[in-house]
């Protein structure tokens, strides 16, 4: 805007200098008075209702939730299993990710003599040809497969999903392709900031060194073969403990019989499914800092993770607490100190464990100042007020309602909870936010606001991070890799750096 003004100003001055002077005594046209337009009447409040949910359990142990959302003619199918990548030991890391990914690929068809005859068309391709899409994913405590498509195709899509888990795809060629792609991505994941940062934060939040490696390490991929992946398929694809989510423009009464017919004959190979292993995420004094070196980086990215295993507050109360903390950090770091425009708080879940994560970033030169300001908010913060609590609660409610109103948001909420082994009901989630009280949040706030219990992950240039860590007595810097954790090298001191 300033550039436009600078460009137009000389031209305007020149035009004024050459314009003819007004004739003396010429009548002046009366100036028409401006009448403000009255504001429109207040709109009726938008009433957002939680979607209708119908739930039941089949005789084989499969739990079904049909979530009706009739705004678009789409359907989302998600079959969630109660164990994920944390069930893979270090020697077979990645087996769960391969097990669910194989379900969308081709199947080897052999002759009666046992020789490979041909490879059946990949399920992914068959679905795309009919306008649908295969989905799969793995988290620490859960894994899923699913299909997205049109609601009028709900019957064949449900039958296809049931067939995929009752007759899982097994193909040497498909596994070889997955293995090659995963091996090529190891180095890329190590150098990609979001992937490595997320892994490091989850490790600090839950004390799980295997966190965030769903497709294995270079060492595990070098030893992985199809046989352990197929064994993992057999243990994973079990109806007992699994959950089928059907979300979209469907009606429970119309698909209930179809679901029962398609999935009631599904039975696992093993008597009991493999479930996610529990973790104990309790706060502990900070012993050091996880440091991800990025030489020459212009900014330092900071994440602070605080395990919440010592809090008995409800999930709704913890969500409000996180909102209050985010608002305070924004007010201090952005509005007051003008240090950053990027402040985010979030809650991470694993089964019944929770962790509070705060992330922000500063210019490299402001690393020390930024960390001091961050700690000033985290450490012994002033108590909450009624007005602050109510504003935060309304923000969380509005955000949840927006998610429930969108099919994408609705799917993300349901899947995010189920894949982490947690129950979820939209109406209960909104009702829980309405029951949050100031004493409940205040008690949790007093326990959380101590920066010494936040575990730190820093990403940036060592030349700026190391002096800040030393000045604030944060402890040793340790750099994780996909194989091991190594101490960070001390930077070479520049002349006059201490002055």
CSV table of C-alpha atoms in Angstrom, one decimal:
chain,number,residue,atom,x,y,z
A,1,UNK,CA,0.0,0.0,0.0
A,2,UNK,CA,2.8,2.4,0.8
A,3,UNK,CA,4.4,1.7,-2.6
A,4,UNK,CA,1.2,2.6,-4.3
A,5,UNK,CA,0.9,5.9,-2.4
A,6,UNK,CA,4.5,6.8,-3.2
A,7,UNK,CA,3.9,6.1,-6.9
A,8,UNK,CA,0.6,8.1,-7.2
A,9,UNK,CA,1.5,11.0,-5.0
A,10,UNK,CA,3.8,12.9,-7.5
A,11,UNK,CA,1.2,12.5,-10.2
A,12,UNK,CA,-1.5,13.9,-8.0
A,13,UNK,CA,0.6,16.9,-7.0
A,14,UNK,CA,1.3,17.6,-10.7
A,15,UNK,CA,-2.3,17.4,-11.6
A,16,UNK,CA,-3.2,19.9,-8.8
A,17,UNK,CA,-0.4,22.3,-10.0
A,18,UNK,CA,-1.8,22.5,-13.6
A,19,UNK,CA,-5.5,22.5,-12.8
A,20,UNK,CA,-7.3,25.8,-13.7
A,21,UNK,CA,-8.2,28.1,-10.7
A,22,UNK,CA,-11.9,28.3,-9.9
A,23,UNK,CA,-13.8,31.3,-11.2
A,24,UNK,CA,-14.4,33.9,-8.5
A,25,UNK,CA,-18.0,34.2,-7.3
A,26,UNK,CA,-19.1,30.9,-9.0
A,27,UNK,CA,-22.0,29.3,-7.1
A,28,UNK,CA,-20.9,26.3,-4.9
A,29,UNK,CA,-23.0,23.2,-5.1
A,30,UNK,CA,-24.5,22.3,-1.7
A,31,UNK,CA,-22.9,19.4,0.1
A,32,UNK,CA,-25.3,16.5,0.4
A,33,UNK,CA,-25.5,15.3,4.0
A,34,UNK,CA,-24.6,11.6,4.6
A,35,UNK,CA,-27.2,9.6,6.3
A,36,UNK,CA,-25.9,6.4,7.9
A,37,UNK,CA,-27.7,3.2,7.0
A,38,UNK,CA,-29.2,1.5,10.0
A,39,UNK,CA,-27.7,-1.9,10.8
A,40,UNK,CA,-29.6,-5.0,9.8
A,41,UNK,CA,-31.7,-6.8,12.4
A,42,UNK,CA,-29.9,-9.4,14.5
A,43,UNK,CA,-29.8,-12.8,12.9
A,44,UNK,CA,-31.3,-15.7,14.6
A,45,UNK,CA,-28.6,-17.7,16.5
A,46,UNK,CA,-27.3,-20.7,14.6
A,47,UNK,CA,-28.2,-23.9,16.5
A,48,UNK,CA,-25.6,-26.6,16.0
A,49,UNK,CA,-26.7,-30.0,16.9
A,50,UNK,CA,-24.4,-33.0,17.5
A,51,UNK,CA,-24.9,-35.7,14.8
A,52,UNK,CA,-27.0,-38.7,15.6
A,53,UNK,CA,-25.0,-41.7,16.5
A,54,UNK,CA,-26.2,-45.3,16.6
A,55,UNK,CA,-23.9,-47.9,18.2
A,56,UNK,CA,-24.0,-51.7,18.7
A,57,UNK,CA,-21.7,-54.7,19.0
A,58,UNK,CA,-21.7,-57.8,16.8
A,59,UNK,CA,-21.4,-61.2,18.3
A,60,UNK,CA,-17.7,-61.5,17.1
A,61,UNK,CA,-16.8,-58.4,19.2
A,62,UNK,CA,-16.8,-55.8,16.5
A,63,UNK,CA,-18.1,-52.4,17.8
A,64,UNK,CA,-20.1,-50.4,15.2
A,65,UNK,CA,-20.8,-46.6,15.3
A,66,UNK,CA,-23.0,-45.1,12.6
A,67,UNK,CA,-22.6,-41.3,12.6
A,68,UNK,CA,-25.3,-39.6,10.4
A,69,UNK,CA,-24.2,-36.5,8.6
A,70,UNK,CA,-26.5,-35.6,5.7
A,71,UNK,CA,-25.0,-32.4,4.3
A,72,UNK,CA,-23.2,-34.1,1.4
A,73,UNK,CA,-23.8,-37.4,-0.4
A,74,UNK,CA,-20.6,-38.9,0.9
A,75,UNK,CA,-19.7,-41.8,3.2
A,76,UNK,CA,-16.5,-42.5,5.2
A,77,UNK,CA,-15.7,-46.0,6.4
A,78,UNK,CA,-13.0,-46.5,9.0
A,79,UNK,CA,-12.1,-49.9,10.6
A,80,UNK,CA,-9.9,-49.2,13.6
A,81,UNK,CA,-7.7,-51.8,15.3
A,82,UNK,CA,-6.7,-51.5,19.0
A,83,UNK,CA,-2.9,-51.7,18.6
A,84,UNK,CA,-0.4,-49.7,16.5
A,85,UNK,CA,3.3,-49.2,15.9
A,86,UNK,CA,4.1,-49.2,19.6
A,87,UNK,CA,3.4,-53.0,19.5
A,88,UNK,CA,6.3,-53.5,17.1
A,89,UNK,CA,9.5,-54.3,18.8
A,90,UNK,CA,12.7,-52.6,17.6
A,91,UNK,CA,13.7,-55.5,15.4
A,92,UNK,CA,10.4,-55.4,13.4
A,93,UNK,CA,9.6,-51.7,13.6
A,94,UNK,CA,7.3,-50.9,10.7
A,95,UNK,CA,5.5,-54.3,10.5
A,96,UNK,CA,2.1,-52.7,11.5
A,97,UNK,CA,2.4,-50.0,8.9
A,98,UNK,CA,3.2,-52.6,6.2
A,99,UNK,CA,0.3,-54.9,7.5
A,100,UNK,CA,-2.4,-52.3,6.9
A,101,UNK,CA,-0.8,-50.8,3.7
A,102,UNK,CA,-0.8,-54.3,2.1
A,103,UNK,CA,-4.5,-54.5,2.4
A,104,UNK,CA,-4.9,-51.9,-0.4
A,105,UNK,CA,-2.5,-53.5,-2.8
A,106,UNK,CA,-2.6,-56.6,-5.0
A,107,UNK,CA,-2.9,-60.3,-4.1
A,108,UNK,CA,-0.7,-63.1,-5.3
A,109,UNK,CA,-2.7,-65.8,-7.1
A,110,UNK,CA,-0.9,-69.2,-7.3
A,111,UNK,CA,-1.4,-72.3,-9.4
A,112,UNK,CA,-2.4,-75.6,-7.8
A,113,UNK,CA,1.3,-76.5,-7.8
A,114,UNK,CA,2.1,-73.4,-5.8
A,115,UNK,CA,3.7,-71.3,-8.5
A,116,UNK,CA,2.8,-67.6,-8.9
A,117,UNK,CA,0.1,-67.3,-11.6
A,118,UNK,CA,-0.6,-63.6,-11.5
A,119,UNK,CA,-1.0,-60.6,-9.2
A,120,UNK,CA,-4.6,-59.5,-8.7
A,121,UNK,CA,-5.4,-55.9,-9.4
A,122,UNK,CA,-4.6,-53.7,-6.4
A,123,UNK,CA,-7.6,-52.8,-4.3
A,124,UNK,CA,-6.6,-49.1,-4.4
A,125,UNK,CA,-6.9,-49.1,-8.2
A,126,UNK,CA,-10.2,-51.0,-8.2
A,127,UNK,CA,-11.7,-48.4,-5.9
A,128,UNK,CA,-10.4,-45.4,-7.8
A,129,UNK,CA,-12.0,-46.8,-11.0
A,130,UNK,CA,-15.4,-46.6,-9.2
A,131,UNK,CA,-14.8,-43.2,-7.7
A,132,UNK,CA,-13.7,-44.3,-4.2
A,133,UNK,CA,-10.5,-44.1,-2.3
A,134,UNK,CA,-8.6,-46.6,0.0
A,135,UNK,CA,-7.3,-45.2,3.2
A,136,UNK,CA,-4.9,-46.7,5.8
A,137,UNK,CA,-2.8,-45.4,8.6
A,138,UNK,CA,-1.0,-46.3,11.8
A,139,UNK,CA,-0.6,-44.5,15.1
A,140,UNK,CA,1.3,-45.4,18.2
A,141,UNK,CA,-1.8,-47.2,19.8
A,142,UNK,CA,-4.0,-48.0,16.8
A,143,UNK,CA,-4.2,-48.6,13.1
A,144,UNK,CA,-6.9,-48.3,10.6
A,145,UNK,CA,-8.1,-49.1,7.1
A,146,UNK,CA,-11.0,-47.4,5.3
A,147,UNK,CA,-12.7,-46.3,2.2
A,148,UNK,CA,-14.1,-42.9,1.1
A,149,UNK,CA,-16.9,-42.8,-1.5
A,150,UNK,CA,-20.4,-41.8,-2.4
A,151,UNK,CA,-23.2,-42.7,0.0
A,152,UNK,CA,-25.2,-44.3,-2.7
A,153,UNK,CA,-22.3,-46.8,-3.0
A,154,UNK,CA,-22.4,-47.7,0.7
A,155,UNK,CA,-23.4,-51.3,0.2
A,156,UNK,CA,-20.6,-52.3,-2.2
A,157,UNK,CA,-18.0,-50.3,-0.3
A,158,UNK,CA,-18.9,-52.0,3.0
A,159,UNK,CA,-18.7,-55.4,1.3
A,160,UNK,CA,-15.3,-54.5,-0.2
A,161,UNK,CA,-14.0,-53.4,3.2
A,162,UNK,CA,-15.2,-56.5,4.9
A,163,UNK,CA,-13.6,-58.7,2.2
A,164,UNK,CA,-10.3,-56.8,2.6
A,165,UNK,CA,-10.0,-57.9,6.3
A,166,UNK,CA,-11.5,-61.3,5.9
A,167,UNK,CA,-9.2,-62.1,2.9
A,168,UNK,CA,-6.2,-59.9,3.5
A,169,UNK,CA,-3.9,-59.1,0.6
A,170,UNK,CA,-0.6,-60.9,0.6
A,171,UNK,CA,1.9,-60.3,-2.2
A,172,UNK,CA,5.7,-60.5,-2.4
A,173,UNK,CA,5.8,-58.0,-5.2
A,174,UNK,CA,3.6,-55.5,-3.3
A,175,UNK,CA,5.7,-55.9,-0.2
A,176,UNK,CA,8.9,-55.4,-2.1
A,177,UNK,CA,7.5,-52.1,-3.5
A,178,UNK,CA,6.5,-50.9,-0.1
A,179,UNK,CA,9.8,-51.8,1.4
A,180,UNK,CA,11.7,-50.0,-1.3
A,181,UNK,CA,9.6,-46.9,-0.8
A,182,UNK,CA,10.0,-46.9,3.0
A,183,UNK,CA,13.7,-47.4,2.7
A,184,UNK,CA,14.0,-44.4,0.4
A,185,UNK,CA,12.1,-42.3,2.9
A,186,UNK,CA,14.2,-43.0,5.9
A,187,UNK,CA,16.8,-40.3,5.1
A,188,UNK,CA,14.0,-38.0,3.9
A,189,UNK,CA,12.1,-38.4,7.2
A,190,UNK,CA,15.3,-37.7,9.2
A,191,UNK,CA,15.7,-34.4,7.4
A,192,UNK,CA,12.1,-33.4,7.3
A,193,UNK,CA,11.4,-31.0,10.2
A,194,UNK,CA,7.7,-31.9,10.9
A,195,UNK,CA,8.3,-35.7,10.9
A,196,UNK,CA,11.4,-35.6,13.2
A,197,UNK,CA,10.0,-32.9,15.4
A,198,UNK,CA,6.7,-34.8,16.0
A,199,UNK,CA,8.6,-37.9,16.9
A,200,UNK,CA,10.9,-36.1,19.3
A,201,UNK,CA,7.9,-34.3,21.0
A,202,UNK,CA,6.0,-37.6,21.5
A,203,UNK,CA,9.1,-39.2,23.0
A,204,UNK,CA,9.4,-36.4,25.5
A,205,UNK,CA,5.7,-36.3,26.2
A,206,UNK,CA,5.2,-40.1,26.8
A,207,UNK,CA,8.7,-41.4,27.4
A,208,UNK,CA,8.5,-43.8,24.5
A,209,UNK,CA,11.7,-44.1,22.5
A,210,UNK,CA,9.9,-45.9,19.7
A,211,UNK,CA,7.3,-43.1,19.2
A,212,UNK,CA,6.8,-41.8,15.7
A,213,UNK,CA,8.5,-44.5,13.7
A,214,UNK,CA,5.4,-46.2,12.1
A,215,UNK,CA,7.3,-47.3,9.0
A,216,UNK,CA,10.5,-48.5,10.7
A,217,UNK,CA,14.1,-47.4,10.9
A,218,UNK,CA,16.9,-48.1,8.5
A,219,UNK,CA,18.1,-51.0,10.7
A,220,UNK,CA,14.7,-52.7,11.1
A,221,UNK,CA,13.8,-52.3,7.4
A,222,UNK,CA,17.0,-54.0,6.4
A,223,UNK,CA,15.9,-57.1,8.4
A,224,UNK,CA,12.2,-57.0,7.7
A,225,UNK,CA,10.6,-59.6,5.5
A,226,UNK,CA,7.1,-60.5,4.4
A,227,UNK,CA,6.7,-63.3,6.9
A,228,UNK,CA,6.6,-61.2,10.1
A,229,UNK,CA,4.4,-58.7,8.3
A,230,UNK,CA,1.9,-61.5,7.6
A,231,UNK,CA,2.0,-62.6,11.2
A,232,UNK,CA,1.3,-59.1,12.2
A,233,UNK,CA,-1.7,-59.1,9.9
A,234,UNK,CA,-3.1,-62.2,11.5
A,235,UNK,CA,-2.7,-60.7,15.0
A,236,UNK,CA,-4.1,-57.3,14.0
A,237,UNK,CA,-7.1,-58.2,11.8
A,238,UNK,CA,-9.3,-59.4,14.7
A,239,UNK,CA,-12.9,-58.2,15.2
A,240,UNK,CA,-12.7,-58.4,19.0
A,241,UNK,CA,-11.8,-54.9,20.2
A,242,UNK,CA,-12.0,-53.4,16.7
A,243,UNK,CA,-14.3,-50.5,15.8
A,244,UNK,CA,-16.1,-49.9,12.5
A,245,UNK,CA,-17.0,-46.2,12.0
A,246,UNK,CA,-19.5,-45.4,9.3
A,247,UNK,CA,-19.8,-41.6,8.9
A,248,UNK,CA,-21.8,-39.6,6.3
A,249,UNK,CA,-25.0,-39.5,4.4
A,250,UNK,CA,-26.3,-42.9,5.6
A,251,UNK,CA,-29.1,-44.0,8.0
A,252,UNK,CA,-28.4,-46.6,10.7
A,253,UNK,CA,-31.6,-48.3,10.1
A,254,UNK,CA,-30.8,-48.8,6.5
A,255,UNK,CA,-27.2,-50.1,6.9
A,256,UNK,CA,-27.5,-52.1,10.1
A,257,UNK,CA,-28.5,-55.4,8.4
A,258,UNK,CA,-25.9,-54.9,5.7
A,259,UNK,CA,-23.1,-54.4,8.2
A,260,UNK,CA,-24.2,-57.4,10.2
A,261,UNK,CA,-24.2,-59.6,7.1
A,262,UNK,CA,-20.9,-58.3,5.8
A,263,UNK,CA,-18.9,-58.5,9.0
A,264,UNK,CA,-20.5,-61.1,11.3
A,265,UNK,CA,-18.6,-63.9,9.5
A,266,UNK,CA,-15.3,-62.2,10.2
A,267,UNK,CA,-13.2,-64.0,12.8
A,268,UNK,CA,-9.6,-63.6,13.7
A,269,UNK,CA,-6.9,-66.3,13.5
A,270,UNK,CA,-5.9,-65.9,17.1
A,271,UNK,CA,-8.1,-66.3,20.1
A,272,UNK,CA,-7.3,-62.8,21.5
A,273,UNK,CA,-6.2,-59.7,19.6
A,274,UNK,CA,-3.0,-57.9,20.3
A,275,UNK,CA,-3.8,-54.7,22.2
A,276,UNK,CA,-1.8,-51.5,22.7
A,277,UNK,CA,0.7,-51.6,25.5
A,278,UNK,CA,-0.1,-49.0,28.3
A,279,UNK,CA,2.4,-46.3,29.0
A,280,UNK,CA,2.9,-44.2,32.1
A,281,UNK,CA,3.3,-40.6,31.3
A,282,UNK,CA,3.9,-38.7,34.5
A,283,UNK,CA,5.8,-35.4,34.8
A,284,UNK,CA,9.5,-35.5,35.8
A,285,UNK,CA,12.2,-32.9,36.3
A,286,UNK,CA,13.8,-31.9,33.1
A,287,UNK,CA,17.2,-33.6,32.7
A,288,UNK,CA,18.1,-32.2,29.3
A,289,UNK,CA,16.9,-30.9,26.0
A,290,UNK,CA,16.3,-32.7,22.7
A,291,UNK,CA,18.0,-30.7,20.0
A,292,UNK,CA,17.5,-31.0,16.3
A,293,UNK,CA,20.4,-29.2,14.6
A,294,UNK,CA,19.6,-27.1,11.5
A,295,UNK,CA,22.9,-25.2,10.7
A,296,UNK,CA,22.2,-21.7,9.4
A,297,UNK,CA,18.5,-21.7,10.4
A,298,UNK,CA,17.1,-18.2,10.7
A,299,UNK,CA,14.6,-19.3,13.3
A,300,UNK,CA,14.5,-21.5,16.4
A,301,UNK,CA,11.5,-23.7,16.8
A,302,UNK,CA,10.6,-24.6,20.4
A,303,UNK,CA,8.2,-27.3,21.6
A,304,UNK,CA,7.5,-27.9,25.3
A,305,UNK,CA,5.7,-31.1,26.3
A,306,UNK,CA,4.3,-31.7,29.7
A,307,UNK,CA,2.9,-35.2,30.6
A,308,UNK,CA,-0.4,-35.0,32.4
A,309,UNK,CA,-0.4,-38.3,34.2
A,310,UNK,CA,-0.7,-36.6,37.5
A,311,UNK,CA,-4.0,-34.7,36.7
A,312,UNK,CA,-7.4,-36.2,37.4
A,313,UNK,CA,-9.3,-33.5,35.6
A,314,UNK,CA,-11.7,-34.3,32.8
A,315,UNK,CA,-10.6,-34.1,29.1
A,316,UNK,CA,-12.9,-31.1,28.7
A,317,UNK,CA,-11.2,-29.3,31.6
A,318,UNK,CA,-7.8,-30.0,30.1
A,319,UNK,CA,-8.9,-28.7,26.8
A,320,UNK,CA,-10.0,-25.4,28.4
A,321,UNK,CA,-6.7,-25.2,30.3
A,322,UNK,CA,-4.8,-25.6,27.0
A,323,UNK,CA,-6.9,-22.8,25.4
A,324,UNK,CA,-6.2,-20.4,28.3
A,325,UNK,CA,-2.5,-21.2,28.1
A,326,UNK,CA,-2.5,-20.6,24.4
A,327,UNK,CA,-4.3,-17.2,24.8
A,328,UNK,CA,-1.8,-16.1,27.5
A,329,UNK,CA,1.2,-17.1,25.4
A,330,UNK,CA,-0.2,-15.3,22.4
A,331,UNK,CA,-0.8,-12.2,24.5
A,332,UNK,CA,2.7,-12.2,25.8
A,333,UNK,CA,4.8,-13.4,22.9
A,334,UNK,CA,2.9,-11.7,20.1
A,335,UNK,CA,1.0,-8.7,21.3
A,336,UNK,CA,3.2,-7.6,24.2
A,337,UNK,CA,6.7,-8.6,23.2
A,338,UNK,CA,6.3,-8.8,19.4
A,339,UNK,CA,8.5,-11.9,19.3
A,340,UNK,CA,6.4,-14.2,17.1
A,341,UNK,CA,3.1,-14.7,15.3
A,342,UNK,CA,3.2,-18.4,15.7
A,343,UNK,CA,2.0,-19.9,19.0
A,344,UNK,CA,0.1,-23.2,19.3
A,345,UNK,CA,-1.0,-25.3,22.2
A,346,UNK,CA,-2.4,-28.8,21.7
A,347,UNK,CA,-3.3,-32.0,23.6
A,348,UNK,CA,-1.8,-35.3,22.7
A,349,UNK,CA,-3.4,-38.5,23.8
A,350,UNK,CA,-2.3,-42.1,24.2
A,351,UNK,CA,-4.9,-44.5,25.6
A,352,UNK,CA,-5.7,-43.0,29.1
A,353,UNK,CA,-2.6,-40.8,29.0
A,354,UNK,CA,-2.5,-37.1,28.0
A,355,UNK,CA,0.2,-34.5,27.4
A,356,UNK,CA,0.1,-30.8,26.9
A,357,UNK,CA,2.3,-29.5,24.1
A,358,UNK,CA,3.2,-25.9,23.4
A,359,UNK,CA,5.1,-24.9,20.2
A,360,UNK,CA,6.3,-21.5,19.0
A,361,UNK,CA,9.2,-20.1,17.0
A,362,UNK,CA,11.5,-17.1,17.3
A,363,UNK,CA,14.2,-15.5,15.2
A,364,UNK,CA,17.5,-17.2,15.9
A,365,UNK,CA,18.9,-14.0,17.4
A,366,UNK,CA,16.0,-13.9,19.8
A,367,UNK,CA,16.2,-17.5,21.1
A,368,UNK,CA,17.4,-16.5,24.6
A,369,UNK,CA,14.8,-13.7,25.0
A,370,UNK,CA,12.0,-15.8,23.6
A,371,UNK,CA,12.7,-18.7,25.9
A,372,UNK,CA,12.8,-16.4,28.9
A,373,UNK,CA,9.4,-15.0,27.9
A,374,UNK,CA,8.0,-18.5,27.3
A,375,UNK,CA,9.1,-19.6,30.7
A,376,UNK,CA,7.7,-16.5,32.3
A,377,UNK,CA,4.2,-17.6,31.2
A,378,UNK,CA,4.7,-21.3,32.0
A,379,UNK,CA,6.2,-20.8,35.4
A,380,UNK,CA,3.9,-19.9,38.3
A,381,UNK,CA,1.5,-18.0,36.2
A,382,UNK,CA,-1.2,-15.9,37.8
A,383,UNK,CA,-4.4,-17.7,38.7
A,384,UNK,CA,-7.4,-18.0,36.4
A,385,UNK,CA,-10.4,-15.7,36.5
A,386,UNK,CA,-14.0,-16.4,35.8
A,387,UNK,CA,-14.1,-14.3,32.7
A,388,UNK,CA,-10.9,-15.8,31.3
A,389,UNK,CA,-12.3,-19.3,31.9
A,390,UNK,CA,-15.6,-18.5,30.2
A,391,UNK,CA,-13.9,-17.0,27.1
A,392,UNK,CA,-11.7,-20.0,26.8
A,393,UNK,CA,-14.6,-22.4,27.2
A,394,UNK,CA,-16.6,-20.7,24.5
A,395,UNK,CA,-13.6,-20.8,22.1
A,396,UNK,CA,-13.3,-24.6,22.6
A,397,UNK,CA,-17.0,-25.1,22.2
A,398,UNK,CA,-17.1,-23.1,19.0
A,399,UNK,CA,-14.2,-25.0,17.6
A,400,UNK,CA,-15.7,-28.4,18.5
A,401,UNK,CA,-19.0,-27.4,17.0
A,402,UNK,CA,-17.3,-26.3,13.7
A,403,UNK,CA,-15.6,-29.7,13.6
A,404,UNK,CA,-18.8,-31.6,14.2
A,405,UNK,CA,-20.6,-29.6,11.5
A,406,UNK,CA,-18.1,-30.8,8.8
A,407,UNK,CA,-17.7,-34.3,7.6
A,408,UNK,CA,-13.9,-33.9,7.4
A,409,UNK,CA,-13.8,-32.6,11.0
A,410,UNK,CA,-16.3,-35.2,12.2
A,411,UNK,CA,-14.2,-38.0,10.7
A,412,UNK,CA,-11.0,-36.5,12.2
A,413,UNK,CA,-12.5,-36.3,15.7
A,414,UNK,CA,-13.9,-39.8,15.7
A,415,UNK,CA,-10.9,-41.4,14.1
A,416,UNK,CA,-8.4,-39.5,16.2
A,417,UNK,CA,-10.0,-40.7,19.4
A,418,UNK,CA,-10.6,-44.3,18.4
A,419,UNK,CA,-7.1,-44.8,16.9
A,420,UNK,CA,-5.7,-43.7,20.2
A,421,UNK,CA,-7.9,-46.1,22.2
A,422,UNK,CA,-10.3,-43.5,23.5
A,423,UNK,CA,-14.0,-43.3,23.6
A,424,UNK,CA,-15.8,-40.5,21.9
A,425,UNK,CA,-19.4,-39.3,21.6
A,426,UNK,CA,-20.2,-35.8,20.1
A,427,UNK,CA,-23.1,-35.0,22.5
A,428,UNK,CA,-21.0,-36.0,25.5
A,429,UNK,CA,-18.0,-34.0,24.3
A,430,UNK,CA,-20.2,-30.8,24.2
A,431,UNK,CA,-21.9,-31.6,27.4
A,432,UNK,CA,-18.5,-32.1,29.1
A,433,UNK,CA,-17.4,-28.7,28.1
A,434,UNK,CA,-20.6,-27.2,29.6
A,435,UNK,CA,-19.8,-28.9,33.0
A,436,UNK,CA,-16.3,-27.5,33.3
A,437,UNK,CA,-15.9,-25.4,36.5
A,438,UNK,CA,-13.4,-22.8,37.6
A,439,UNK,CA,-12.2,-24.8,40.6
A,440,UNK,CA,-11.5,-27.9,38.4
A,441,UNK,CA,-9.4,-26.0,35.9
A,442,UNK,CA,-7.7,-23.8,38.6
A,443,UNK,CA,-6.5,-26.9,40.4
A,444,UNK,CA,-5.0,-28.3,37.2
A,445,UNK,CA,-3.6,-24.9,36.3
A,446,UNK,CA,-1.7,-24.7,39.6
A,447,UNK,CA,-0.1,-28.1,39.0
A,448,UNK,CA,0.8,-27.5,35.3
A,449,UNK,CA,2.3,-24.0,35.5
A,450,UNK,CA,5.8,-25.0,36.4
A,451,UNK,CA,8.2,-24.8,33.5
A,452,UNK,CA,10.6,-27.3,35.1
A,453,UNK,CA,8.2,-30.1,34.3
A,454,UNK,CA,8.0,-29.2,30.6
A,455,UNK,CA,10.3,-31.3,28.5
A,456,UNK,CA,11.9,-29.3,25.7
A,457,UNK,CA,12.6,-29.9,22.1
A,458,UNK,CA,14.5,-27.3,20.2
A,459,UNK,CA,15.2,-27.1,16.4
A,460,UNK,CA,17.6,-24.5,15.0
A,461,UNK,CA,21.2,-23.4,14.7
A,462,UNK,CA,23.5,-24.7,17.5
A,463,UNK,CA,25.3,-21.3,17.6
A,464,UNK,CA,22.2,-19.7,18.9
A,465,UNK,CA,20.6,-22.6,20.8
A,466,UNK,CA,23.7,-23.6,22.9
A,467,UNK,CA,24.3,-20.2,24.5
A,468,UNK,CA,20.6,-19.9,25.4
A,469,UNK,CA,20.5,-23.3,26.9
A,470,UNK,CA,23.6,-22.6,28.9
A,471,UNK,CA,22.3,-19.2,30.2
A,472,UNK,CA,19.0,-20.7,31.2
A,473,UNK,CA,20.6,-23.9,32.7
A,474,UNK,CA,18.4,-26.2,30.6
A,475,UNK,CA,20.8,-29.1,30.7
A,476,UNK,CA,22.6,-31.1,28.0
A,477,UNK,CA,21.6,-30.9,24.4
A,478,UNK,CA,20.9,-34.4,22.9
A,479,UNK,CA,20.3,-35.0,19.2
A,480,UNK,CA,18.0,-38.0,18.3
A,481,UNK,CA,18.2,-39.9,15.1
A,482,UNK,CA,16.1,-42.8,13.8
A,483,UNK,CA,18.6,-45.2,15.3
A,484,UNK,CA,20.1,-43.6,18.5
A,485,UNK,CA,20.6,-40.5,20.5
A,486,UNK,CA,23.9,-38.6,20.5
A,487,UNK,CA,25.1,-35.6,22.4
A,488,UNK,CA,25.2,-32.4,20.4
A,489,UNK,CA,28.6,-31.0,19.5
A,490,UNK,CA,29.5,-27.8,21.2
A,491,UNK,CA,29.7,-24.8,18.8
A,492,UNK,CA,33.0,-23.1,18.2
A,493,UNK,CA,33.0,-19.9,20.2
A,494,UNK,CA,33.3,-16.8,18.1
A,495,UNK,CA,35.5,-13.9,19.2
A,496,UNK,CA,33.6,-11.6,21.5
A,497,UNK,CA,30.7,-14.0,21.8
A,498,UNK,CA,30.7,-13.7,25.6
A,499,UNK,CA,30.7,-9.9,25.7
